[in-house]
Short mmCIF file of C-alpha atoms (C1' of nucleotides) in Angstrom, two decimals:
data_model
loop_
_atom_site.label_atom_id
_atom_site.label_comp_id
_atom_site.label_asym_id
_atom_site.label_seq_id
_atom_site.Cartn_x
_atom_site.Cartn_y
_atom_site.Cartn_z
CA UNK A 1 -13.83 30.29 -10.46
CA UNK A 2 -14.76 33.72 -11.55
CA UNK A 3 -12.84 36.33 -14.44
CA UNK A 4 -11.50 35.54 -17.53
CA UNK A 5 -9.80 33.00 -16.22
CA UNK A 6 -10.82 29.44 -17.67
CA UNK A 7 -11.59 26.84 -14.71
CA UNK A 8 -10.16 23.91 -17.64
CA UNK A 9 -7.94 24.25 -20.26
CA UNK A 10 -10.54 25.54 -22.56
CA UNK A 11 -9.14 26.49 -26.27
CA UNK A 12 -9.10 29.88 -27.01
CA UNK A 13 -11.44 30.63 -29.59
CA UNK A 14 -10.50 33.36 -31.65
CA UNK A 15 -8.21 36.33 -30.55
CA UNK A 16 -4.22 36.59 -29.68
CA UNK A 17 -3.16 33.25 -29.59
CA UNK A 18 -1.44 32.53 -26.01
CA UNK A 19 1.94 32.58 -25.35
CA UNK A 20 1.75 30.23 -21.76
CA UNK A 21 -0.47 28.06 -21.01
CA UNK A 22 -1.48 26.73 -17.31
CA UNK A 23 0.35 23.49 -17.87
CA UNK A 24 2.98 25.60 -18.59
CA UNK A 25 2.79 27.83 -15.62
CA UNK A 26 2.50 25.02 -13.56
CA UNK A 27 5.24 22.52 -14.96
CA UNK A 28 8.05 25.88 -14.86
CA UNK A 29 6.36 25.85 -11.24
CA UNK A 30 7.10 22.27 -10.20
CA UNK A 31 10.29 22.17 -11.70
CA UNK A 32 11.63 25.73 -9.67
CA UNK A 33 10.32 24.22 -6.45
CA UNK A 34 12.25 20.91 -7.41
CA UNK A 35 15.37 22.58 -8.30
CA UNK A 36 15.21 25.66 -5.95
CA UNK A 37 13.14 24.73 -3.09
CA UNK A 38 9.75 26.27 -2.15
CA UNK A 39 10.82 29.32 -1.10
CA UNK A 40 11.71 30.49 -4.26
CA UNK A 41 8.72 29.43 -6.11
CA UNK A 42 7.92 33.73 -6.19
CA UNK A 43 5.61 34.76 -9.22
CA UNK A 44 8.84 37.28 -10.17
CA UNK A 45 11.16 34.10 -10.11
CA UNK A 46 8.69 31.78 -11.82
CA UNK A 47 8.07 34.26 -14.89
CA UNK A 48 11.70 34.91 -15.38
CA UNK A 49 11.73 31.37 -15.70
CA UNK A 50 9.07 31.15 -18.01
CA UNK A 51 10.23 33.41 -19.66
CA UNK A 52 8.01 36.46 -19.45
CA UNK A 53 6.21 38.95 -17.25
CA UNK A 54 4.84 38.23 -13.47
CA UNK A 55 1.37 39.72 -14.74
CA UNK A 56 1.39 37.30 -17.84
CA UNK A 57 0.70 34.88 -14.87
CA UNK A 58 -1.83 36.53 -13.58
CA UNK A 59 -3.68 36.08 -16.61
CA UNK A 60 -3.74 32.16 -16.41
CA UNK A 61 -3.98 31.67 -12.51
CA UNK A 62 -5.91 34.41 -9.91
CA UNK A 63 -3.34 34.53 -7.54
CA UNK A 64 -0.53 32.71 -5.81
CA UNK A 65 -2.63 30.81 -3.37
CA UNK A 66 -4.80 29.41 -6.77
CA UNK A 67 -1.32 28.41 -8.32
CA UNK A 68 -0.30 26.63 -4.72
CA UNK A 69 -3.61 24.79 -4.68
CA UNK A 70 -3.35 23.63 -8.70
CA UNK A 71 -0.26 22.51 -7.97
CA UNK A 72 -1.59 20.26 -5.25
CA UNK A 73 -4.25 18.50 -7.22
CA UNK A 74 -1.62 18.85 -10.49
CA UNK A 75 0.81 16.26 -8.55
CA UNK A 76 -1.95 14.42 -6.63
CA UNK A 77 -3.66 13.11 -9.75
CA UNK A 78 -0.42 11.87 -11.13
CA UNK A 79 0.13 9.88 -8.01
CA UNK A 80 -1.03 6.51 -8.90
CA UNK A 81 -2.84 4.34 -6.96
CA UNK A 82 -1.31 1.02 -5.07
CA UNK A 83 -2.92 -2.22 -4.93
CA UNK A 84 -4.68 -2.74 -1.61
CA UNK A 85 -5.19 -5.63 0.10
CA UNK A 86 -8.77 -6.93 1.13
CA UNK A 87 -8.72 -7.19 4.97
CA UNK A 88 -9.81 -3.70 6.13
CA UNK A 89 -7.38 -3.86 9.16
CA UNK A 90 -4.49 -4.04 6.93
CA UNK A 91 -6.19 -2.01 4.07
CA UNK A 92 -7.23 1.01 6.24
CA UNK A 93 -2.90 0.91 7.35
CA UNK A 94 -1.38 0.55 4.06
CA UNK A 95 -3.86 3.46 2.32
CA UNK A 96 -3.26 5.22 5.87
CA UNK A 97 0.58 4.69 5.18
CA UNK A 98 0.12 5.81 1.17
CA UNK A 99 -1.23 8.74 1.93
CA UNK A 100 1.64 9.77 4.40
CA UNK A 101 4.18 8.74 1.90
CA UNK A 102 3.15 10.52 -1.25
CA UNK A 103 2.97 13.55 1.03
CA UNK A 104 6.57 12.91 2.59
CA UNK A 105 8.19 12.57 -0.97
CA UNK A 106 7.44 16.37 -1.54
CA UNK A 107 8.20 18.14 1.16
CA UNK A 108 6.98 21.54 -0.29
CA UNK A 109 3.26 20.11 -0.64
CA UNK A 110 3.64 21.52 3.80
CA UNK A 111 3.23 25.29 2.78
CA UNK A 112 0.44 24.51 0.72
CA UNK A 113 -1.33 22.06 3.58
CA UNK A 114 -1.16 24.91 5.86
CA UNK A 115 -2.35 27.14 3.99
CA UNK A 116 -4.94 25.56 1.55
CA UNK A 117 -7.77 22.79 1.74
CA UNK A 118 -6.22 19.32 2.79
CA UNK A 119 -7.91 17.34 0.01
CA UNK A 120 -7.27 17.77 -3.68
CA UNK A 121 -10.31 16.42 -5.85
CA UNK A 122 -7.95 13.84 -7.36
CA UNK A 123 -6.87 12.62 -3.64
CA UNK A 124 -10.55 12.16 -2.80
CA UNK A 125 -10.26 7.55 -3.28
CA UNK A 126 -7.84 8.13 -0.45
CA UNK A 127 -10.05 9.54 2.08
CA UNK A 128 -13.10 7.17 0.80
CA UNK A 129 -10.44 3.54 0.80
CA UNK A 130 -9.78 5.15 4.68
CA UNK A 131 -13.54 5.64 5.31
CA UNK A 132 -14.48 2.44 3.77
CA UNK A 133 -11.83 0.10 5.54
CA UNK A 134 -12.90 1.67 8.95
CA UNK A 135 -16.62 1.30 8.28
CA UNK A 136 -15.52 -2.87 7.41
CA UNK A 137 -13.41 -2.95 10.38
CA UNK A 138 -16.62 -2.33 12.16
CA UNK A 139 -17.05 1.43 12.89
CA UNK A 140 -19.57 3.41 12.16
CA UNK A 141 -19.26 5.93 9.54
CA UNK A 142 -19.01 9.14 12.39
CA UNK A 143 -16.57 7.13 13.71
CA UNK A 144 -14.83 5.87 10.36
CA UNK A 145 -14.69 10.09 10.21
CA UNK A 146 -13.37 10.85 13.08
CA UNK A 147 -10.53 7.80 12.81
CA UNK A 148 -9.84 9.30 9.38
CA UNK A 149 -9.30 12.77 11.20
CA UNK A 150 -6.97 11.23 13.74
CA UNK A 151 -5.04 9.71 11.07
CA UNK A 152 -4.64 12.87 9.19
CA UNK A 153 -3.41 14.94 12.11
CA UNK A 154 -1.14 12.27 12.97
CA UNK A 155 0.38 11.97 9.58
CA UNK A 156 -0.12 15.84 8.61
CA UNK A 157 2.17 16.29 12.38
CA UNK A 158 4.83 13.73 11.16
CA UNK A 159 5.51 15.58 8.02
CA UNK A 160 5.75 19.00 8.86
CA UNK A 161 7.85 18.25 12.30
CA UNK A 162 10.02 16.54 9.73
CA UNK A 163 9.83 19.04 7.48
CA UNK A 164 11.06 21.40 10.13
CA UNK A 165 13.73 19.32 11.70
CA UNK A 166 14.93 19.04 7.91
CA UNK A 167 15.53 22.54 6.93
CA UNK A 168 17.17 23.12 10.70
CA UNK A 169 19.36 20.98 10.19
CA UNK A 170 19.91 22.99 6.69
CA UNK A 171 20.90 25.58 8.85
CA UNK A 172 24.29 25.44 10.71
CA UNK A 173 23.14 27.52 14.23
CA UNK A 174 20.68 25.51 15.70
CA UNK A 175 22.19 22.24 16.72
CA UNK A 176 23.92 24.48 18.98
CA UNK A 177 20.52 26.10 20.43
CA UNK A 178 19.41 22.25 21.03
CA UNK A 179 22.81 20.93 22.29
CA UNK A 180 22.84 23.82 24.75
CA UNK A 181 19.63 23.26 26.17
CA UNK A 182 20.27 19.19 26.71
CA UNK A 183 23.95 20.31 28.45
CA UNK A 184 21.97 22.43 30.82
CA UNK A 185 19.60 19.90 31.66
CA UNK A 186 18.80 19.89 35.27
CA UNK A 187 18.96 16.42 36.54
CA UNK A 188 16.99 16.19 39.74
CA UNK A 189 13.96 18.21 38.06
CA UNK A 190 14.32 16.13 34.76
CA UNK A 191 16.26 12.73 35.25
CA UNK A 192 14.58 11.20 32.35
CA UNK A 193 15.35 13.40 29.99
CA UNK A 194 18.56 13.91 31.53
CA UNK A 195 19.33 10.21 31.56
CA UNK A 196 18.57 9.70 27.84
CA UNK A 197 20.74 13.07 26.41
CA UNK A 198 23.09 11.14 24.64
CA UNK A 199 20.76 9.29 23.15
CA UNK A 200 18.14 11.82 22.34
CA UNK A 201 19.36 12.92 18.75
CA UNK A 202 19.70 9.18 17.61
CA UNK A 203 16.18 8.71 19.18
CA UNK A 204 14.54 11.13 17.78
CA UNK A 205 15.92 10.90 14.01
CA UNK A 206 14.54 7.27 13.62
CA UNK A 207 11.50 6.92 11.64
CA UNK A 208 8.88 5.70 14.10
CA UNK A 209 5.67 6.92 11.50
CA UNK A 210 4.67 3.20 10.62
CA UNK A 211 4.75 2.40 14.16
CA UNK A 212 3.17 5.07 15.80
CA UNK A 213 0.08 4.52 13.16
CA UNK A 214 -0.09 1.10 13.98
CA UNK A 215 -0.47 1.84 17.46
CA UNK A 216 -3.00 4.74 17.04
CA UNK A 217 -4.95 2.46 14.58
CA UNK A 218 -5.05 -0.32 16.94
CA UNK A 219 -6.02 2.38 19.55
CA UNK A 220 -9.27 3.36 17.48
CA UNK A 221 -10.33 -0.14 16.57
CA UNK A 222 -10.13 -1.05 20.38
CA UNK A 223 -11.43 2.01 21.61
CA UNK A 224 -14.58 1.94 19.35
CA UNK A 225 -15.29 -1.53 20.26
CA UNK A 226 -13.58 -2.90 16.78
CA UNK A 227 -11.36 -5.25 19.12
CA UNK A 228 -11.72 -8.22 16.70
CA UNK A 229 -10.01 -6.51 13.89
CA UNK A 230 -7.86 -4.83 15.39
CA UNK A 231 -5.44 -7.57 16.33
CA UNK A 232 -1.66 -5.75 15.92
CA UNK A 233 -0.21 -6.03 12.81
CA UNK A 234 2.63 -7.56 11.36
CA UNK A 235 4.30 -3.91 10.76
CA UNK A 236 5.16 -3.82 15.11
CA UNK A 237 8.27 -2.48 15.47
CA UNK A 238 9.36 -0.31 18.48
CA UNK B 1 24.20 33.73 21.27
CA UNK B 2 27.46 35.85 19.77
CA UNK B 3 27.67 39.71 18.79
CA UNK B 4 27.12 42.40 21.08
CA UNK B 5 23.45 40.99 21.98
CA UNK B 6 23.43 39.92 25.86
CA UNK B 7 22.35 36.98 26.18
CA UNK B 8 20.67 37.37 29.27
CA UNK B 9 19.16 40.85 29.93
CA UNK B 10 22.50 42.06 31.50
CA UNK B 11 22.80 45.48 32.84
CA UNK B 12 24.09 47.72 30.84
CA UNK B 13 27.26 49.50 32.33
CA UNK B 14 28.14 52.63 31.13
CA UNK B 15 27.44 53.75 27.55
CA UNK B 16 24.26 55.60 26.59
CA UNK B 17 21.30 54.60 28.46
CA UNK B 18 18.74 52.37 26.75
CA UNK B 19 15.75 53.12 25.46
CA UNK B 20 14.23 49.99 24.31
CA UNK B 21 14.71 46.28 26.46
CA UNK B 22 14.74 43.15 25.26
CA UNK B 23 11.34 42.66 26.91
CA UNK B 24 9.95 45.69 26.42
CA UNK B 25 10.18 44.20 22.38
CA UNK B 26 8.98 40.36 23.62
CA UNK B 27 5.94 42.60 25.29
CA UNK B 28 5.41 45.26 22.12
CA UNK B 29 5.64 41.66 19.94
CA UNK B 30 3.24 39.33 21.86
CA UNK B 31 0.90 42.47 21.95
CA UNK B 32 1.11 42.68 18.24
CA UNK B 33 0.33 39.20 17.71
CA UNK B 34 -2.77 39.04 20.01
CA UNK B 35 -4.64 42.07 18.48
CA UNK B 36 -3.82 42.04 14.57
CA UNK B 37 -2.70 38.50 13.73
CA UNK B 38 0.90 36.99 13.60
CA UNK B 39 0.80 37.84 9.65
CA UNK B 40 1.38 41.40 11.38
CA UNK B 41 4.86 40.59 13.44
CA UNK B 42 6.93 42.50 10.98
CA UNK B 43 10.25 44.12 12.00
CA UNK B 44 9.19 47.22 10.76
CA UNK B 45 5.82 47.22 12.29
CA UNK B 46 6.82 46.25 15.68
CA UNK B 47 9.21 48.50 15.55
CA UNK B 48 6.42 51.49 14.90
CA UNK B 49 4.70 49.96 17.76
CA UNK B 50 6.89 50.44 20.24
CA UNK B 51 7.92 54.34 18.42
CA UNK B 52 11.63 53.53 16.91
CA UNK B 53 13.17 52.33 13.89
CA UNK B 54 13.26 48.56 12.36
CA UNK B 55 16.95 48.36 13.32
CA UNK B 56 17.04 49.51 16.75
CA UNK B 57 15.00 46.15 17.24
CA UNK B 58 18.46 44.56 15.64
CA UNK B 59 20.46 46.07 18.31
CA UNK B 60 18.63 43.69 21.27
CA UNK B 61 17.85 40.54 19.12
CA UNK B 62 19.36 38.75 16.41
CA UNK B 63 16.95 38.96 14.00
CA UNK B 64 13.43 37.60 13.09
CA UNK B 65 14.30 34.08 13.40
CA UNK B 66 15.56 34.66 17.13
CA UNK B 67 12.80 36.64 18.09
CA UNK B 68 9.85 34.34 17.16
CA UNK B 69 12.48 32.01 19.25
CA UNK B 70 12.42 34.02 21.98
CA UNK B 71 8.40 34.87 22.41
CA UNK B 72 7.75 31.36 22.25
CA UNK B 73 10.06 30.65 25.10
CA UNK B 74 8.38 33.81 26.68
CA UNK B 75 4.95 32.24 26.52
CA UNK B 76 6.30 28.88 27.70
CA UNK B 77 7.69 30.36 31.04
CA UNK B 78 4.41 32.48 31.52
CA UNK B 79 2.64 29.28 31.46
CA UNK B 80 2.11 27.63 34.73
CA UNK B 81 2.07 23.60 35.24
CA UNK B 82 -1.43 22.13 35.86
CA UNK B 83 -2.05 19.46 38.94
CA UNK B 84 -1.21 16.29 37.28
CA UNK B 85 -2.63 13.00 38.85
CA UNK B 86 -0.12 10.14 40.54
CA UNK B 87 -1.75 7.33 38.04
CA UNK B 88 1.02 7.49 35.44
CA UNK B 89 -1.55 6.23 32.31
CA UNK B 90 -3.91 9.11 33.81
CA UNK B 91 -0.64 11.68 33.97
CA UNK B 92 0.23 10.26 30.54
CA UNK B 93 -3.08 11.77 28.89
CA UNK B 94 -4.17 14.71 31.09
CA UNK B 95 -0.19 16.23 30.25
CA UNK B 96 -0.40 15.52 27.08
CA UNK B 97 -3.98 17.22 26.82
CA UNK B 98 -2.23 20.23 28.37
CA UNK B 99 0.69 20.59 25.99
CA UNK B 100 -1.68 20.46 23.14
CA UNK B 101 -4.16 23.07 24.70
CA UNK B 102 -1.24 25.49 25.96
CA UNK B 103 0.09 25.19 22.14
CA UNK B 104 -3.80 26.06 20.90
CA UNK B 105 -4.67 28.22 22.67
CA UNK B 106 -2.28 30.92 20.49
CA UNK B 107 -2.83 29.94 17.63
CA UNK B 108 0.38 31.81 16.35
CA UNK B 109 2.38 29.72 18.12
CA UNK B 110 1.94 27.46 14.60
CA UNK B 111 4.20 30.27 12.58
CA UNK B 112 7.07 29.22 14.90
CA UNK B 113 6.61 25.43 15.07
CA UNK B 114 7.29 24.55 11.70
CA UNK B 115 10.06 27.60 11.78
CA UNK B 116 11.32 26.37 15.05
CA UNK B 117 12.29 23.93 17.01
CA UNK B 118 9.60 22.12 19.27
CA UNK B 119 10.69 22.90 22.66
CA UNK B 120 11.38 26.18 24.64
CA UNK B 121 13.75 25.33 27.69
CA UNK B 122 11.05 26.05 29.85
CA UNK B 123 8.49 23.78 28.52
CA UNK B 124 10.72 21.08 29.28
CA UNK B 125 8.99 19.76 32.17
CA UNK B 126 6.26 18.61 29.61
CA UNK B 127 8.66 16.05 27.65
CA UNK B 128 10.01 14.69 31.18
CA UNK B 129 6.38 14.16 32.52
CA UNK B 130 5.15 12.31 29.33
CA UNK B 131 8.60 10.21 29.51
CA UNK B 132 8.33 9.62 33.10
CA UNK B 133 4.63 8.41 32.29
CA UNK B 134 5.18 6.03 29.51
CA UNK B 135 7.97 4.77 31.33
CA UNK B 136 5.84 3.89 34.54
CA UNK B 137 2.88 2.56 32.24
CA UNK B 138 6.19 -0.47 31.23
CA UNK B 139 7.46 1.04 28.64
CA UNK B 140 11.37 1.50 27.95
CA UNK B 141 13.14 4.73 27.48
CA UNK B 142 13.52 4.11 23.89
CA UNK B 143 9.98 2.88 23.47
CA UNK B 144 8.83 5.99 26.08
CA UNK B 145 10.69 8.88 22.99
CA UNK B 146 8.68 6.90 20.24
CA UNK B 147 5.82 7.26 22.28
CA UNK B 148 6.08 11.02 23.13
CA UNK B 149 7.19 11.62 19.49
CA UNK B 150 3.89 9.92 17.95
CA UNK B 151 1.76 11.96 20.85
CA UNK B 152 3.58 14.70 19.30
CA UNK B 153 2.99 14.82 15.83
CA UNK B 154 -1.11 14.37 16.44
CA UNK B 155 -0.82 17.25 18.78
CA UNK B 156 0.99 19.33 16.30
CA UNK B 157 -0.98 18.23 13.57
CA UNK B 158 -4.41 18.53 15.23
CA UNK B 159 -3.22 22.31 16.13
CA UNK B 160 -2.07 22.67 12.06
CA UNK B 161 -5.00 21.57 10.46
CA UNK B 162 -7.35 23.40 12.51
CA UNK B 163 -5.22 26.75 12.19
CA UNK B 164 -5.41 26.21 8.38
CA UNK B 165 -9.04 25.86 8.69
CA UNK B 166 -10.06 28.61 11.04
CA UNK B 167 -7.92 30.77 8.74
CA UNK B 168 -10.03 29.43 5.97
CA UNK B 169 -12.89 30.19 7.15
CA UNK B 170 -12.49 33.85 8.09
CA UNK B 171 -11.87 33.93 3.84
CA UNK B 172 -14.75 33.62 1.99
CA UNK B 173 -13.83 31.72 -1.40
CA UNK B 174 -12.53 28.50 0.04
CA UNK B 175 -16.35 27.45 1.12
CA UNK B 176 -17.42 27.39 -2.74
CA UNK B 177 -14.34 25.29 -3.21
CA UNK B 178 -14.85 22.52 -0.89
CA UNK B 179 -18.80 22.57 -1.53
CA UNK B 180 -17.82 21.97 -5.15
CA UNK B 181 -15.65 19.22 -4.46
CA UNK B 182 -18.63 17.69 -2.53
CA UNK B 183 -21.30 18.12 -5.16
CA UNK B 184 -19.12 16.64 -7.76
CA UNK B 185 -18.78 13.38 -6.23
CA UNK B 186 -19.14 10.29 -7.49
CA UNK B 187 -21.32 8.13 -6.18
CA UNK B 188 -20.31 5.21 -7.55
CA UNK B 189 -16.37 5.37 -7.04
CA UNK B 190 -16.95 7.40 -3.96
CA UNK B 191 -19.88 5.76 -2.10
CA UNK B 192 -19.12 7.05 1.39
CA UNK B 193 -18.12 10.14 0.96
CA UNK B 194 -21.36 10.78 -1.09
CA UNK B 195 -23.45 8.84 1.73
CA UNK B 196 -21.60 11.62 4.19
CA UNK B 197 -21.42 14.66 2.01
CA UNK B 198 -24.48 16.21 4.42
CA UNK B 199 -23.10 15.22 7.51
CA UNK B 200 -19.15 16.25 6.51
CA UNK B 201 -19.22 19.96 7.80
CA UNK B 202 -20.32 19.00 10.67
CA UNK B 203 -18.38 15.65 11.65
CA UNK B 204 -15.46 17.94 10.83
CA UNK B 205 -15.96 20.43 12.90
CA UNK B 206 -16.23 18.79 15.94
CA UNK B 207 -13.49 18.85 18.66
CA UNK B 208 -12.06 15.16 18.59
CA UNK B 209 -9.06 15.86 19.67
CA UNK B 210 -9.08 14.06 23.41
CA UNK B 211 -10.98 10.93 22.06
CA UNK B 212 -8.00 10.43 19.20
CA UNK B 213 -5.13 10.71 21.67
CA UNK B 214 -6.74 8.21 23.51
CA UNK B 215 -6.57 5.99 21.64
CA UNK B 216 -3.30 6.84 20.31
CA UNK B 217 -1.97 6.35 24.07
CA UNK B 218 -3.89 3.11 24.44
CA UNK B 219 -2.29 1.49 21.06
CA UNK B 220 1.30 3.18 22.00
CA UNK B 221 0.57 1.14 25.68
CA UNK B 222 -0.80 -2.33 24.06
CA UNK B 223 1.38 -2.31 21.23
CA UNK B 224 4.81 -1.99 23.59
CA UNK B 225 3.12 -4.74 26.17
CA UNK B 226 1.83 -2.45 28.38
CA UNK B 227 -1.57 -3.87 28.00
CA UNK B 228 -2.33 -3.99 31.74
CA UNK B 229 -1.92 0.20 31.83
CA UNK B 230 -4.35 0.73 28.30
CA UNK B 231 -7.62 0.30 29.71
CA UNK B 232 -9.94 2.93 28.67
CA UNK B 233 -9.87 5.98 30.37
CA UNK B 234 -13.56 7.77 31.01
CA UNK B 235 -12.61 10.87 28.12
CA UNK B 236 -14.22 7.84 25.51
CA UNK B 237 -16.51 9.62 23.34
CA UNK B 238 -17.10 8.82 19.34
"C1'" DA C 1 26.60 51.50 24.04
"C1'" DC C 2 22.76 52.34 21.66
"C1'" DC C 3 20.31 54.12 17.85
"C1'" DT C 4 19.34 56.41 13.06
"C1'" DG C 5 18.92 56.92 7.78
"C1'" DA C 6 19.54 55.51 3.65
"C1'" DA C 7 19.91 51.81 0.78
"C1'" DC C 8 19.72 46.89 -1.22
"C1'" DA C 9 17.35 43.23 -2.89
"C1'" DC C 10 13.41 41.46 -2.73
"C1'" DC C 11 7.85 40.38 -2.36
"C1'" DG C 12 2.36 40.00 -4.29
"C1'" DT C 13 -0.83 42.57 -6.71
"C1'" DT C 14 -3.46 46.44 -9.28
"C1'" DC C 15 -4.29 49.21 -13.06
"C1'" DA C 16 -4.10 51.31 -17.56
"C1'" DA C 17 -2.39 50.55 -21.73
"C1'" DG C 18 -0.74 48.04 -25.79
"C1'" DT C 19 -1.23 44.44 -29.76
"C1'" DA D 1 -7.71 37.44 -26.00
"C1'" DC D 2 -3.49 37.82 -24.21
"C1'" DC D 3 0.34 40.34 -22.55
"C1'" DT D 4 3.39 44.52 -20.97
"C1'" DG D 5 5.23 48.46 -17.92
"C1'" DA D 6 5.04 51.15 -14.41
"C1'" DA D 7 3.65 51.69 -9.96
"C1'" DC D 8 1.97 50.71 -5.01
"C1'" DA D 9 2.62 49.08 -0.67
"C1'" DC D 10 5.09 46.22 1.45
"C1'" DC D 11 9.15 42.79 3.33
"C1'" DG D 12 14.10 41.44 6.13
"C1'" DT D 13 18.60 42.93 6.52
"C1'" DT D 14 23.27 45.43 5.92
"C1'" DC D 15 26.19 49.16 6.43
"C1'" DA D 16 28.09 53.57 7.68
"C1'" DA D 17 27.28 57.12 10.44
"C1'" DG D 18 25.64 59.71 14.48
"C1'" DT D 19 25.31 60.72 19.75
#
DNA sequence: ACCTGAACACCGTTCAAGT
DNA sequence: ACCTGAACACCGTTCAAGT
């Protein structure tokens, strides 16, 4: 961190005495993206709800991506941490599965994951329980890294297809876009998708997450010659 | 499709003669996006591309929404289908493998995936060979969506996260971030990410893309009882 | 039928100045 | 030290008018 800006909440020692103060900045922050959705977290919008000036902002934070990524380790540290079984099969799943979930439940944390650093410093125990369970389950640590990459795309896919499939269906035009494509279907080039139209939207708004990470968990286990802990677990559900 | 816009590119008869298609703009747009970045697809700047105003562009297409729409279905069609082989575990990965590269190799293509639904009309083929795979591997229709959904979101994610960090890299701050994260770790509740802090770059930025959906496809195949169709295919790597 | 011009309601950010 | 005001360089989109 360079400028004035303070990297912690330093007290000011002599001078003006502030006005806002980061938590501030970045409770009024949470709270519009909450209320309003992401898209209106704006620095214009957030000041008028603080209360004062875009630029007072800019006196606390650098810039707009800095706010995004603050926010990101502001919510991750108050996530608290589960109890986690012992058996690394099962351990590596449910942290695997905790991870996904604390993402899910804030849907806005996907504009930030694009754009910023996957890993907040306070969402670091996450990425060592993965590494840790993997390297027990009998991987070595390159591959306990590239499992724990696997996972992540996996579970960094799930939430922003969701994500998108959420705010379309926000929208009012583009079930029709979709539903005009599966009418059209051509049957003799695609019979299976053809064959499963009606089902399709029922299909494909189930939440298969748990069981597709099972299956791509087993899938590493086996694959790196982990077969003995990688019997399926109990979670199986098609 | 409603207003005046054609849906198709009908012919115009009578009126004023046009000056600007409908794919003259899809050319002018996928142009754009290839030499300056999809951060420079603006209405107004595509339309001082192509030498007219922002709204003549509104005359031939919707509006911004409906034109990322309709270059992503552009690109799909332009795309031509790989020889697949008869083996339907073998089909299974090597389409999959091609969706994924298709999507990655335009990287813009990301913009209009989380804005957008997943499939163009002409990219359809893609879903019916992955279905048509699973299904011949043993597994059911139903089981064959889940399947193709979870093969989905680690495509989608793998293409996400490394997006985010190419994009990082061309910055130049986010480096001192992530280094700092790494020399502030602690040892003791953090044991192997300290033991890997050396090695992270570099695990990380390795392509491991074929070697996780492999073993995503053999967990989707032994998990649904397909066990006889998992065995390892030769793309194994660590 | 096809396009233009002006305008509306926004953005993030910089810079010089105030207290 | 902390904040303000005005300005810059942008957005997507609407609407009434021109040819």
């Amino acid at each position: 961190m360079t400028s004035p800006h303070r990297s912690t909440d330093g007290r000011s020692r002599g001078g003006r005495p502030a006005r806002i103060s980061r938590q501030e900045i970045l409770a009024a922050a949470r709270h519009l993206i909450e209320s309003q959705g992401v898209a209106h977290l704006t620095m214009r919008q957030l000041a008028a709800a603080i209360g004062t000036t875009p630029m007072a902002i800019y006196y606390h934070v650098k810039n707009k991506d800095e706010l995004l990524l603050l926010l990101l380790d502001d919510y991750a540290s108050s996530v608290q941490a589960p109890v986690l079984p012992d058996d690394p099969r099962e351990r590596l799943f449910i942290t695997a599965c905790f991870m996904h979930d604390v993402l899910a439940e804030c849907p806005w944390i996907v504009e930030i994951l694009t754009a910023e650093d996957l890993l907040a410093a306070s969402a670091l125990w996450i990425v060592e329980n993965i590494l840790d369970s993997a390297i027990r389950c009998g991987l070595t640590p390159e591959q306990a890294v590239h499992a724990y990459r696997s996972i992540w795309y996996y579970a960094a896919g799930e939430i922003l297809v969701r994500a998108a499939s959420v705010s379309r269906r926000a929208e009012m035009d583009k079930p029709v876009y979709r539903d005009e494509l599966f009418t059209q279907l051509d049957a003799e080039r695609l019979p299976r998708l053809a064959a499963l139209t009606d089902r399709w939207t029922d299909l494909t708004s189930r939440d298969t997450f748990r069981s597709g990470l099972d299956a791509l968990v087993t899938g590493l286990l086996v694959m790196h010659g982990a077969g003995a802990a990688a019997q399926l677990s109990a979670e199986t559900s098609p």
